[in-house]
Amino acid sequence: AVVLLIVLCRSSFPRYRYDLLMGLVWRRVLPILMGGFSCFIVAL
């Protein structure tokens, strides 16, 4: 994932395309992170 970010940063991506991509990534990752975090707190 980190390597992918570095590659995206180095490639000549149009700015709006990059922002759109990051928005999509965050929309998918954030609910998973929040779900995992709440499960972790419940486990404690």
GROMACS .gro file of C-alpha atoms in nm:
model
   44
    1ALA     CA    1   0.000   0.000   0.000
    2VAL     CA    2   0.281   0.240   0.092
    3VAL     CA    3   0.471   0.152  -0.225
    4LEU     CA    4   0.157   0.218  -0.427
    5LEU     CA    5   0.125   0.563  -0.266
    6ILE     CA    6   0.488   0.647  -0.345
    7VAL     CA    7   0.444   0.535  -0.706
    8LEU     CA    8   0.128   0.745  -0.737
    9CYS     CA    9   0.304   1.048  -0.589
   10ARG     CA   10   0.599   1.015  -0.827
   11SER     CA   11   0.396   0.953  -1.141
   12SER     CA   12   0.257   1.259  -1.318
   13PHE     CA   13  -0.101   1.210  -1.203
   14PRO     CA   14  -0.343   1.496  -1.264
   15ARG     CA   15  -0.422   1.650  -0.927
   16TYR     CA   16  -0.798   1.600  -0.942
   17ARG     CA   17  -0.759   1.234  -1.042
   18TYR     CA   18  -0.528   1.178  -0.744
   19ASP     CA   19  -0.771   1.343  -0.502
   20LEU     CA   20  -1.057   1.138  -0.645
   21LEU     CA   21  -0.858   0.818  -0.604
   22MET     CA   22  -0.763   0.899  -0.246
   23GLY     CA   23  -1.127   0.980  -0.172
   24LEU     CA   24  -1.232   0.638  -0.301
   25VAL     CA   25  -0.958   0.464  -0.104
   26TRP     CA   26  -1.053   0.644   0.219
   27ARG     CA   27  -1.422   0.571   0.166
   28ARG     CA   28  -1.338   0.198   0.154
   29VAL     CA   29  -1.066   0.184   0.420
   30LEU     CA   30  -1.215   0.412   0.685
   31PRO     CA   31  -1.526   0.200   0.767
   32ILE     CA   32  -1.301  -0.108   0.795
   33LEU     CA   33  -1.063   0.078   1.028
   34MET     CA   34  -1.350   0.210   1.240
   35GLY     CA   35  -1.507  -0.138   1.258
   36GLY     CA   36  -1.178  -0.297   1.360
   37PHE     CA   37  -1.114  -0.023   1.617
   38SER     CA   38  -1.458  -0.062   1.777
   39CYS     CA   39  -1.411  -0.442   1.786
   40PHE     CA   40  -1.074  -0.388   1.955
   41ILE     CA   41  -1.231  -0.162   2.220
   42VAL     CA   42  -1.513  -0.412   2.281
   43ALA     CA   43  -1.253  -0.690   2.317
   44LEU     CA   44  -1.079  -0.487   2.588
   0.00000   0.00000   0.00000
